[in-house]
PDB file of C-alpha atoms (C1' of nucleotides) in Angstrom:
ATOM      1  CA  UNK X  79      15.977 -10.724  21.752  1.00 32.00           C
ATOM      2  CA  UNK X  80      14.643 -14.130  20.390  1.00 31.00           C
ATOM      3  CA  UNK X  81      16.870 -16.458  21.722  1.00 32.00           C
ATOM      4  CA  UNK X  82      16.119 -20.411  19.978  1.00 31.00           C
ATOM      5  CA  UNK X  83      18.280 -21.785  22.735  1.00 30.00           C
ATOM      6  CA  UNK X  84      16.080 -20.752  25.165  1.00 33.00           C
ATOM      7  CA  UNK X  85      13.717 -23.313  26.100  1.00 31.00           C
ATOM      8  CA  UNK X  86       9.709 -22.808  25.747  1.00 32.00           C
ATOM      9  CA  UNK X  87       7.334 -23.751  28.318  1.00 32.00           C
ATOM     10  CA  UNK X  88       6.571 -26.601  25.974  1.00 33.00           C
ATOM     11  CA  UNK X  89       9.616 -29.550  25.321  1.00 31.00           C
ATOM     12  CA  UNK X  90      10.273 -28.810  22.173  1.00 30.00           C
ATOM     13  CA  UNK X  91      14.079 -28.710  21.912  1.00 28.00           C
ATOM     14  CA  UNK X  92      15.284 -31.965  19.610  1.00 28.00           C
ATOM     15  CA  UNK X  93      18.777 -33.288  20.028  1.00 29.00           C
ATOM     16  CA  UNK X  94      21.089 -33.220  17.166  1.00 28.00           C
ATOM     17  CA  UNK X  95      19.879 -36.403  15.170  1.00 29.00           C
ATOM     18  CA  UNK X  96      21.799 -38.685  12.055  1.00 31.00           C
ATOM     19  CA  UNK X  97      20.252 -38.154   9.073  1.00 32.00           C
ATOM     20  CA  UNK X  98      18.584 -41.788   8.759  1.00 33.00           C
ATOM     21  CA  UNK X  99      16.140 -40.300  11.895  1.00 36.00           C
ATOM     22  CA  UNK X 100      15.710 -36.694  10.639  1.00 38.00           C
ATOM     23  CA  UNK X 101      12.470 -37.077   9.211  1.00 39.00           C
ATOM     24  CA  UNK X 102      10.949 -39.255  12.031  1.00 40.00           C
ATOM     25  CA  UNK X 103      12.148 -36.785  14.228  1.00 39.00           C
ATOM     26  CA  UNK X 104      10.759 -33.873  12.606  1.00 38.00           C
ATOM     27  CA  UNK X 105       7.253 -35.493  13.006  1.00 40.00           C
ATOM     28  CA  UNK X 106       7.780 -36.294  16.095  1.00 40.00           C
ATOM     29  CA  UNK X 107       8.664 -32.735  16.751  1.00 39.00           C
ATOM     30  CA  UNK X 108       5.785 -31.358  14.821  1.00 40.00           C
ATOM     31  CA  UNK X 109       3.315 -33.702  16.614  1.00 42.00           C
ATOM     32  CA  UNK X 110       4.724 -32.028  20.042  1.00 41.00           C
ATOM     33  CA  UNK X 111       5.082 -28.690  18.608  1.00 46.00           C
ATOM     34  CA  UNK X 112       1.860 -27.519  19.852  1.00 46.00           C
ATOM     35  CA  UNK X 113       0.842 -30.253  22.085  1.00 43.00           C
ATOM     36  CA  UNK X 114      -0.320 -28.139  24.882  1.00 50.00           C
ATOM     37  CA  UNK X 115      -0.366 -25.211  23.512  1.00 58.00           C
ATOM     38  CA  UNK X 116      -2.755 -22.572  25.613  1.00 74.00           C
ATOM     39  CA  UNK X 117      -3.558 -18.565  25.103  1.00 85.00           C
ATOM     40  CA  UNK X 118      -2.003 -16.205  26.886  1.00 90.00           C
ATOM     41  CA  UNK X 119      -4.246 -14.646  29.676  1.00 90.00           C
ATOM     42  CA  UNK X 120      -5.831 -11.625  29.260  1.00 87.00           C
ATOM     43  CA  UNK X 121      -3.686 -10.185  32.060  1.00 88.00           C
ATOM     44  CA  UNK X 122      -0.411 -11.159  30.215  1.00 90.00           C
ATOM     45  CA  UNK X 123      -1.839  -9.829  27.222  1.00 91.00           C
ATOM     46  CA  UNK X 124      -2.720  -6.848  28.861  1.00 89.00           C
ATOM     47  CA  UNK X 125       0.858  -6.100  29.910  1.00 90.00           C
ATOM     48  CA  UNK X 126       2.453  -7.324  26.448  1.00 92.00           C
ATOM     49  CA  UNK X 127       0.680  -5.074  24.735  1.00 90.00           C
ATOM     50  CA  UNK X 128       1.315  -1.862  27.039  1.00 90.00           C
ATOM     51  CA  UNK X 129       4.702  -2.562  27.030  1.00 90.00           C
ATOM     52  CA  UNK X 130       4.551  -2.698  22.842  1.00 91.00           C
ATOM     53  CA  UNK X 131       3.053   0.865  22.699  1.00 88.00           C
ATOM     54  CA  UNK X 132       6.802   2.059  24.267  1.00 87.00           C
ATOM     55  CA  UNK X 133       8.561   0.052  23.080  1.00 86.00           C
ATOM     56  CA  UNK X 134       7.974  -2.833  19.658  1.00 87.00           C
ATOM     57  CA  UNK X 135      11.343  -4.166  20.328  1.00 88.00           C
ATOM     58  CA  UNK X 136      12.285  -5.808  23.938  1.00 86.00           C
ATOM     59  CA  UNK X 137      15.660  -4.987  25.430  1.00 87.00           C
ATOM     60  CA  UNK X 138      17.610  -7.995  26.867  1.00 85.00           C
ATOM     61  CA  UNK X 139      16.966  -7.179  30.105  1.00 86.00           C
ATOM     62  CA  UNK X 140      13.506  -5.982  29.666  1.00 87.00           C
ATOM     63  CA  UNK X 141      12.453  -9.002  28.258  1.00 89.00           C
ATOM     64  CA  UNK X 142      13.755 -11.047  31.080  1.00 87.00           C
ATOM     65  CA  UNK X 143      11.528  -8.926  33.757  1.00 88.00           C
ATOM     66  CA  UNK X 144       8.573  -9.242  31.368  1.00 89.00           C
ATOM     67  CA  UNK X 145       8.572 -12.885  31.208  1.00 90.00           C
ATOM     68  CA  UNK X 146       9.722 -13.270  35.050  1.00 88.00           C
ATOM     69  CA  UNK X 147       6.528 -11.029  35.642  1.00 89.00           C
ATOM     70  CA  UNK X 148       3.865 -12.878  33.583  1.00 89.00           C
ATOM     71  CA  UNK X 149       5.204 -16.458  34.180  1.00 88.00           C
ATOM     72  CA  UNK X 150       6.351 -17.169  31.309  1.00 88.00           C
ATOM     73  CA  UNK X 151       9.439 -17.981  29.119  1.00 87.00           C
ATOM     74  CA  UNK X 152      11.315 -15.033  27.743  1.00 87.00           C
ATOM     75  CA  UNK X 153      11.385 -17.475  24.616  1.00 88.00           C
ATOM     76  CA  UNK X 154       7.454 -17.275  24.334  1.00 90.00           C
ATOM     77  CA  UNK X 155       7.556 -13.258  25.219  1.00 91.00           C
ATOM     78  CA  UNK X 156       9.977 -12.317  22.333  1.00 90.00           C
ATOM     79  CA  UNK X 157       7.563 -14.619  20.021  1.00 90.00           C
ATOM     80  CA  UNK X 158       4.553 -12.571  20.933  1.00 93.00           C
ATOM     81  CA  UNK X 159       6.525  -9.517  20.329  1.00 92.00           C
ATOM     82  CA  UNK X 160       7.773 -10.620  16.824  1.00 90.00           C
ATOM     83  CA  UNK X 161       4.034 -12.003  16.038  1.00 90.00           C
ATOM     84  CA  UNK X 162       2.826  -8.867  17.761  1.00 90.00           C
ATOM     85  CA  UNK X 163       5.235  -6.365  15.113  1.00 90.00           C
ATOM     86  CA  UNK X 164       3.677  -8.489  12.291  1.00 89.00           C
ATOM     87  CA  UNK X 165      -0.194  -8.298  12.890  1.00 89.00           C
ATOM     88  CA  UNK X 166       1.086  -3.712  13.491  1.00 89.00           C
ATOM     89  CA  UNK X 167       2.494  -4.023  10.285  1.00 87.00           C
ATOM     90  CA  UNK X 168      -0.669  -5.764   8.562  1.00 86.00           C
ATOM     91  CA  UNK X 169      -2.849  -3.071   9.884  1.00 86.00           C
ATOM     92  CA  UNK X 170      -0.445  -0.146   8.912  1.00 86.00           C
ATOM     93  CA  UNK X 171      -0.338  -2.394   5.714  1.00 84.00           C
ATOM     94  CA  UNK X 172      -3.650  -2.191   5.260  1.00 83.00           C
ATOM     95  CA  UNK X 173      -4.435   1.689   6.368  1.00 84.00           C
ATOM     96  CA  UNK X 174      -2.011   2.624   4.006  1.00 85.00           C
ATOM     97  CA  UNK X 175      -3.929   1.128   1.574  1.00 85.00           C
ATOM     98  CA  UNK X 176      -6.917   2.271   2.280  1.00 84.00           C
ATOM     99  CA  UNK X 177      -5.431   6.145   2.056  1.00 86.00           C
ATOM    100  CA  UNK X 178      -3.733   5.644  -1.451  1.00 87.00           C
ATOM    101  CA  UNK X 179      -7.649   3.932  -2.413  1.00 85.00           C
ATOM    102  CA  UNK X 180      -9.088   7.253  -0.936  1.00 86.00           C
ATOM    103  CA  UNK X 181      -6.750   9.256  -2.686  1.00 88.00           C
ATOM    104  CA  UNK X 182      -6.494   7.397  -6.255  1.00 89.00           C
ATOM    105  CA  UNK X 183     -10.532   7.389  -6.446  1.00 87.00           C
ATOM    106  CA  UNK X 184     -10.352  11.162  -5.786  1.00 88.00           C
ATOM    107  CA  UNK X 185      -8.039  12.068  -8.262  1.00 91.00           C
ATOM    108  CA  UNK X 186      -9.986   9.471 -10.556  1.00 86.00           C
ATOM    109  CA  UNK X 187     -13.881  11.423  -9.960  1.00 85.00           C
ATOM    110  CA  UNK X 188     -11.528  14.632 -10.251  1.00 86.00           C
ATOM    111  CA  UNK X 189     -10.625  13.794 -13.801  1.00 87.00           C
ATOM    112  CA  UNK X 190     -13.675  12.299 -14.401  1.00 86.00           C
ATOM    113  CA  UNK X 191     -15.216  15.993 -13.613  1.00 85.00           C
ATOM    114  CA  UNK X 192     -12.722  17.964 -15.879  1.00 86.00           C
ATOM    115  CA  UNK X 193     -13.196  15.440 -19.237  1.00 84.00           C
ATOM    116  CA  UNK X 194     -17.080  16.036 -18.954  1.00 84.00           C
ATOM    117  CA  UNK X 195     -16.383  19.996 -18.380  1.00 80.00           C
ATOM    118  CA  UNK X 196     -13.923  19.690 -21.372  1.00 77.00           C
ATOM    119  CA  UNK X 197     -16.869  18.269 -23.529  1.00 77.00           C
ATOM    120  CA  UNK X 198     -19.368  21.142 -22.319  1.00 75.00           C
ATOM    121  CA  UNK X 199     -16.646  23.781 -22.862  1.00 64.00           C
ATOM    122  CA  UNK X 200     -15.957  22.771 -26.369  1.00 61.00           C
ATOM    123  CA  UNK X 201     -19.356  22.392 -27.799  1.00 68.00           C
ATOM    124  CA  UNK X 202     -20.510  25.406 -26.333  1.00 66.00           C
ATOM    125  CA  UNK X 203     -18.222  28.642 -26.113  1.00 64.00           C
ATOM    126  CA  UNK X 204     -15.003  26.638 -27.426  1.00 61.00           C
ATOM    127  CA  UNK X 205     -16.472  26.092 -30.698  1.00 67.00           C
ATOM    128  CA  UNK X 206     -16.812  30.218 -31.062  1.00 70.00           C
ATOM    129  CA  UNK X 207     -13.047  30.812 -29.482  1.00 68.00           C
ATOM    130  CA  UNK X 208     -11.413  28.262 -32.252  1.00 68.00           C
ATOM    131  CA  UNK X 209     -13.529  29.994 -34.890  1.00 74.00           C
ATOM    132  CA  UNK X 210     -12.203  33.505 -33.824  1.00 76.00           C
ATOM    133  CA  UNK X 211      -8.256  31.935 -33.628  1.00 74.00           C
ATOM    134  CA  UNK X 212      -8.787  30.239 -37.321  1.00 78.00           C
ATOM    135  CA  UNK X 213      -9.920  33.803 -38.801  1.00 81.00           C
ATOM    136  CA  UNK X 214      -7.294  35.593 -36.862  1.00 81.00           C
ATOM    137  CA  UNK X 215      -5.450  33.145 -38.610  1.00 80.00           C
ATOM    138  CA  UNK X 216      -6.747  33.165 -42.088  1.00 82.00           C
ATOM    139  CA  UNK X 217      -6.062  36.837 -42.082  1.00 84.00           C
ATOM    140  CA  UNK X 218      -2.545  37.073 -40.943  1.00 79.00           C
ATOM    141  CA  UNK X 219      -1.960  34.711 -44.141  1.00 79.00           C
ATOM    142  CA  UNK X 220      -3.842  37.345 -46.503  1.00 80.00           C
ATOM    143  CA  UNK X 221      -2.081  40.220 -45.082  1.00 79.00           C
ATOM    144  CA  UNK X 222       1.297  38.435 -45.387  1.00 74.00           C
ATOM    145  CA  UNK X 223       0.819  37.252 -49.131  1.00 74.00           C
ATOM    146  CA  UNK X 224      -0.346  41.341 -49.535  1.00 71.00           C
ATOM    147  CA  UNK X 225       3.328  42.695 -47.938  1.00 68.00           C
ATOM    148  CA  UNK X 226       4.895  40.128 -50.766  1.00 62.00           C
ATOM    149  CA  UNK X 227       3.067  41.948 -53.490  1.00 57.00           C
ATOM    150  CA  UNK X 228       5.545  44.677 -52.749  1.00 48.00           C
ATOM    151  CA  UNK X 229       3.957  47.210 -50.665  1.00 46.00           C
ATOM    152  CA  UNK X 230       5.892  48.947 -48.363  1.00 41.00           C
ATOM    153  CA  UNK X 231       5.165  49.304 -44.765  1.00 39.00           C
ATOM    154  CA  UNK X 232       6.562  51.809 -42.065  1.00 38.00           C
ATOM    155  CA  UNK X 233       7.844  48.900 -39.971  1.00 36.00           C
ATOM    156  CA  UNK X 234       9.321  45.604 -40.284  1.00 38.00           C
ATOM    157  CA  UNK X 235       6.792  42.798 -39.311  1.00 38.00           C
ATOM    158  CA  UNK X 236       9.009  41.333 -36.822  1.00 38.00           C
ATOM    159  CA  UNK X 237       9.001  44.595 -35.040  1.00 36.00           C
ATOM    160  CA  UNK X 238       5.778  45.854 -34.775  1.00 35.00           C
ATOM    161  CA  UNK X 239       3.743  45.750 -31.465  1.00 34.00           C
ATOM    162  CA  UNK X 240       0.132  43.644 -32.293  1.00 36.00           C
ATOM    163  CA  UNK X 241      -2.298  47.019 -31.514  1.00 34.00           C
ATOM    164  CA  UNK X 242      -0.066  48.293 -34.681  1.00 35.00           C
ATOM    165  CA  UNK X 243      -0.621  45.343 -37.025  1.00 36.00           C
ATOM    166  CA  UNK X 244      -2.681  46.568 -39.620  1.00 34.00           C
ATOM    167  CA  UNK X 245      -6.178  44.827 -40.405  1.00 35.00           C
ATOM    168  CA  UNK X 246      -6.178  42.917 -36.775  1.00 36.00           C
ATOM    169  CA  UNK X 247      -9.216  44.481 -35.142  1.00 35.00           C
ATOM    170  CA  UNK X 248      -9.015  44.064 -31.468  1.00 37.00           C
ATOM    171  CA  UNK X 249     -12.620  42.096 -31.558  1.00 34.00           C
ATOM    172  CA  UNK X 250     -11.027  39.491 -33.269  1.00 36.00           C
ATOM    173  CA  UNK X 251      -8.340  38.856 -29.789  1.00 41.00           C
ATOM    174  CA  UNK X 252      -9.499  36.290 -27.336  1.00 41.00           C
ATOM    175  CA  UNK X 253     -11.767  38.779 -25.371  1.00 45.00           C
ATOM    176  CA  UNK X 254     -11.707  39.170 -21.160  1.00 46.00           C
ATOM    177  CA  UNK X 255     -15.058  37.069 -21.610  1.00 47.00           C
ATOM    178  CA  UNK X 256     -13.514  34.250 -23.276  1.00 45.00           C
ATOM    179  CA  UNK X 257     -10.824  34.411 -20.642  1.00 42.00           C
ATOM    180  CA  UNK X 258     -13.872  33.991 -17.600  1.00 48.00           C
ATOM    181  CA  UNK X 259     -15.279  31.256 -19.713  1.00 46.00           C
ATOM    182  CA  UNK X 260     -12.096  29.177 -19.578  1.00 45.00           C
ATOM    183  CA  UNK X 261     -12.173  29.395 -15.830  1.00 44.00           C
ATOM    184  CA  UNK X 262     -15.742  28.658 -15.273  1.00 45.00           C
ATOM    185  CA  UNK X 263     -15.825  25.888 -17.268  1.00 43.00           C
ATOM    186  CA  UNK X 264     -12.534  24.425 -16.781  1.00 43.00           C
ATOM    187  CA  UNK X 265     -10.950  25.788 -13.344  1.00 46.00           C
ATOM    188  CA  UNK X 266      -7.759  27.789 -13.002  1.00 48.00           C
ATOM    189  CA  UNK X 267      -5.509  24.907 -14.370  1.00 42.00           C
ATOM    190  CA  UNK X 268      -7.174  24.652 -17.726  1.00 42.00           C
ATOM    191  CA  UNK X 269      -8.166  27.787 -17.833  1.00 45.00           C
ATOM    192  CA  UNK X 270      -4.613  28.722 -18.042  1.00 45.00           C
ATOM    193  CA  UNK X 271      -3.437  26.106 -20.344  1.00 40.00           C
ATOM    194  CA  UNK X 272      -6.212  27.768 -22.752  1.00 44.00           C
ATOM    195  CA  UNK X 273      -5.119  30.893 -22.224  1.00 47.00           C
ATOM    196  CA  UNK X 274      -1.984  30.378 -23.158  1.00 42.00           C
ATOM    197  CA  UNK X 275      -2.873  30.734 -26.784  1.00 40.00           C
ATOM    198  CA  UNK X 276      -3.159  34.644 -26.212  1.00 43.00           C
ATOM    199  CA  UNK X 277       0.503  35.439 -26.005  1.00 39.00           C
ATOM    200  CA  UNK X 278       0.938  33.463 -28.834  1.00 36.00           C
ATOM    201  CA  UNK X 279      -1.488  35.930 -30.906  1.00 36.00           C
ATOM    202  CA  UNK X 280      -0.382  38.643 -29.158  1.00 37.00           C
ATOM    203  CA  UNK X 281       3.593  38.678 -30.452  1.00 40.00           C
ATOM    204  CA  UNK X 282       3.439  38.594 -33.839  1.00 36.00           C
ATOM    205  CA  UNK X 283       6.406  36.822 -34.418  1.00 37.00           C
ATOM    206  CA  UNK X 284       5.123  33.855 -32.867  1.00 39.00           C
ATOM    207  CA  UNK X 285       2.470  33.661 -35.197  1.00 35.00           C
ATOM    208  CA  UNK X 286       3.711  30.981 -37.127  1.00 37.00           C
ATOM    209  CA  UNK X 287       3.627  28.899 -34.099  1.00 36.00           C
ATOM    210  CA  UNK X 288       0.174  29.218 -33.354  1.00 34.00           C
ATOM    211  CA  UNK X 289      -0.195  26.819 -36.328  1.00 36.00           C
ATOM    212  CA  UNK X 290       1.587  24.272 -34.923  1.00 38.00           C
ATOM    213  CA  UNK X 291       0.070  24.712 -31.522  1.00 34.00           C
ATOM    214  CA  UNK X 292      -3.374  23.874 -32.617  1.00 34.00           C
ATOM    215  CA  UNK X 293      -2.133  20.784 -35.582  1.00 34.00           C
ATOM    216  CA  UNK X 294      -0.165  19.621 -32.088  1.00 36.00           C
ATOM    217  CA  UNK X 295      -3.387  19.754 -29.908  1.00 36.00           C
ATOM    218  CA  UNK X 296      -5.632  18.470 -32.799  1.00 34.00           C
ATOM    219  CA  UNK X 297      -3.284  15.669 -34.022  1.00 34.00           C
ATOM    220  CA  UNK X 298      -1.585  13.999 -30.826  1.00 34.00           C
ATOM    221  CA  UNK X 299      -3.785  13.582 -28.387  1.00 34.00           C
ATOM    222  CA  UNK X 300      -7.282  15.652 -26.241  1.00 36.00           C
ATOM    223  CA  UNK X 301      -5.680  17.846 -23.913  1.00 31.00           C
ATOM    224  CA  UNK X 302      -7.348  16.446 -21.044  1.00 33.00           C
ATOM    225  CA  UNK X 303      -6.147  13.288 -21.481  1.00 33.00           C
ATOM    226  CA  UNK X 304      -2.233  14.339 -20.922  1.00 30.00           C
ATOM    227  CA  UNK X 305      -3.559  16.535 -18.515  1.00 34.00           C
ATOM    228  CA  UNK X 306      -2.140  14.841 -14.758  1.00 33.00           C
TER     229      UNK X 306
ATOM    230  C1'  DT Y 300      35.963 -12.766   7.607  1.00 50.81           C
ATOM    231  C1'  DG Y 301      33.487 -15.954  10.350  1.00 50.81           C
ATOM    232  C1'  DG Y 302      30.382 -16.626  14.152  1.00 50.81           C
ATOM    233  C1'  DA Y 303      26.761 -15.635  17.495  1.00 50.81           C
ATOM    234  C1'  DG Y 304      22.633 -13.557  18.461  1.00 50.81           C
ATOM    235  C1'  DA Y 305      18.515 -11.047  16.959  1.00 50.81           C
ATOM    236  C1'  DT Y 306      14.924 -10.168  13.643  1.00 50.81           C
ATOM    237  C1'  DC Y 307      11.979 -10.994   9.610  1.00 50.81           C
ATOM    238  C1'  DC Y 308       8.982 -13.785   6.959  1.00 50.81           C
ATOM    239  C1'  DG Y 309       6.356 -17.631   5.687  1.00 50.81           C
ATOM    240  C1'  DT Y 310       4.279 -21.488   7.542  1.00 50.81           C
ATOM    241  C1'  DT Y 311       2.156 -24.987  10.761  1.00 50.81           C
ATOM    242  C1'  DG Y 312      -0.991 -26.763  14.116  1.00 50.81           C
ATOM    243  C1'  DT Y 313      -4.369 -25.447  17.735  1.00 50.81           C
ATOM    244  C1'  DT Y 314      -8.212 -23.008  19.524  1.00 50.81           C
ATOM    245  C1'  DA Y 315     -12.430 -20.449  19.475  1.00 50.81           C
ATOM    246  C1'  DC Y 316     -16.314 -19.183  17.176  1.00 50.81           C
ATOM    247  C1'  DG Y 317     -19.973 -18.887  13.674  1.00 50.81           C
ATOM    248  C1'  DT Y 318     -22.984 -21.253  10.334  1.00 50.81           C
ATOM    249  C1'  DC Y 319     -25.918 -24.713   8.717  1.00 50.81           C
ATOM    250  C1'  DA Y 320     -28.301 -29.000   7.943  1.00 50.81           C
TER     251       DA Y 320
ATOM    252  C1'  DT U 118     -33.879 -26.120  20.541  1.00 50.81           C
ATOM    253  C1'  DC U 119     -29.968 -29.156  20.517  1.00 50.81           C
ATOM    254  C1'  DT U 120     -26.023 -31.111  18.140  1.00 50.81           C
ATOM    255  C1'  DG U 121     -22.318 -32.438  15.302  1.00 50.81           C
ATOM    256  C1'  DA U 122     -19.742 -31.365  11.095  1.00 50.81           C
ATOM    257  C1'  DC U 123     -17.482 -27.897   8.721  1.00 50.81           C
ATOM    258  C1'  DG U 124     -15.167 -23.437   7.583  1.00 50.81           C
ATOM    259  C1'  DT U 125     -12.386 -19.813   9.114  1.00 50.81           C
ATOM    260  C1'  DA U 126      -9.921 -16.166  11.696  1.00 50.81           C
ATOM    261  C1'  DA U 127      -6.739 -15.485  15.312  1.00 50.81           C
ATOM    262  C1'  DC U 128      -3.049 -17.080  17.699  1.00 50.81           C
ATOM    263  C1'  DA U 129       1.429 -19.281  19.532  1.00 50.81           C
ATOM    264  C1'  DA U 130       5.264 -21.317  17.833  1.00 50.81           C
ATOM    265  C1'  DC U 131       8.661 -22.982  14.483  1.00 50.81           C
ATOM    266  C1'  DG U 132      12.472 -22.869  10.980  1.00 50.81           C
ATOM    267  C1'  DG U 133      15.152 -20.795   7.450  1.00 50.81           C
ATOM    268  C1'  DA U 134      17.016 -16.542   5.582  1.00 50.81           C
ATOM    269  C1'  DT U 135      19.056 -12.353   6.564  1.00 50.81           C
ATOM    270  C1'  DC U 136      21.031  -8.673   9.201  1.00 50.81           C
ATOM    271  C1'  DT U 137      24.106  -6.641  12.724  1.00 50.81           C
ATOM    272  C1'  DC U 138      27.872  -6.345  15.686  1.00 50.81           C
TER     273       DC U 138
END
DNA sequence: TGGAGATCCGTTGTTACGTCA
DNA sequence: TCTGACGTAACAACGGATCTC
């Protein structure tokens, strides 16, 4: 579209020069650049900028019936339309900043929200739930170091369902209240990520995990921090 | 593969407008 | 209130780099 042979209503075109005169010539040519250099009318603005809502980029041939139109060079109408694409771009530029802002300070008063829940939740009924898992603990480890005295039992450990262990009272399981408390001081997501813990106590051969799980959650890091 | 034309991007110089002493 | 200097945003235009055919 932008054609730089195409001469401007202003003389600006500079004949091929040695290279003794280039840079007298190229003040020269910046001294005329702009000499009489005028806004566009509102009318020519007017159409410019209805044509750029169909179209950002001029055909040939459009171009030519623009600038016939308005009076002007088709030079000067495929400028406006480049300057024209960069000031759209700076505003889209600029929205879509604006929306990841929005959306970054959301997330940030969202996380914000969950690490001061996370405080309430463990001073308060979290405290009581990691009491309950340490002494389901505890006595998993006395009723382990009892089977290695040598008394027998009807079942092999790996086997047996969790209602059948013997000694593990069902008050001692994460209760359905403990369960609401995750989600009404956490949400779903971390309610979940608590709960998680159950089917660990619930399958007794994944006992020996649960260990790990809470040195892992004690020693690395606070789960809301790795939390996205 | 080289050339012509078109576009992009950064920049320049002018104009219009607001502020302030 | 008027006025001139100054700062600044918007604009038209330029030139080099890059892309496309």
């Amino acid at each position: 579209m932008l054609d730089k042979t195409e001469s401007a209503s202003f003389p600006t075109k500079v004949e091929p020069s040695t290279s003794s005169l280039d840079s007298t010539l190229t003040t020269i040519r910046k001294n005329k650049r702009n000499k009489n250099k005028r806004r566009f009318s509102n009318e020519q603005i007017r159409s410019m900028e209805t044509m750029f809502e169909s179209e950002s980029k001029l055909e040939p041939k459009t171009k030519l019936q623009l600038a016939k139109q308005l009076d002007l060079q088709p030079r000067q109408v495929a400028i406006w339309f480049q300057n024209r694409r960069a000031r759209w771009k700076s505003k889209q530029l600029e929205r879509d900043y604006n929306l990841l802002k929005a959306d970054y300070d959301a997330r940030s008063s969202f996380t914000i929200r969950v690490h001061k829940k996370g405080e309430a939740y463990f001073t308060s009924t979290g405290t009581a739930t990691l009491k309950k898992l340490n002494d389901l603990r505890r006595q998993k480890e006395k009723e382990d170091s009892r089977s290695l005295d040598g008394n027998s039992t009807d079942c092999d450990s790996d086997k047996c369902e969790p209602e059948q262990k013997p000694g593990v009272s069902s008050d001692l399981r994460l209760s359905d209240d403990d369960e609401n408390n995750h989600t009404m001081y956490l949400g779903e997501e971390a309610a979940h990520l608590m709960n998680s813990a159950n089917p660990i106590l619930s399958s007794p051969g994944n006992w020996s995990t649960f260990g790990s799980v809470l040195d892992q959650s004690c020693s690395t890091s606070q789960w809301w921090e790795i939390w996205p």
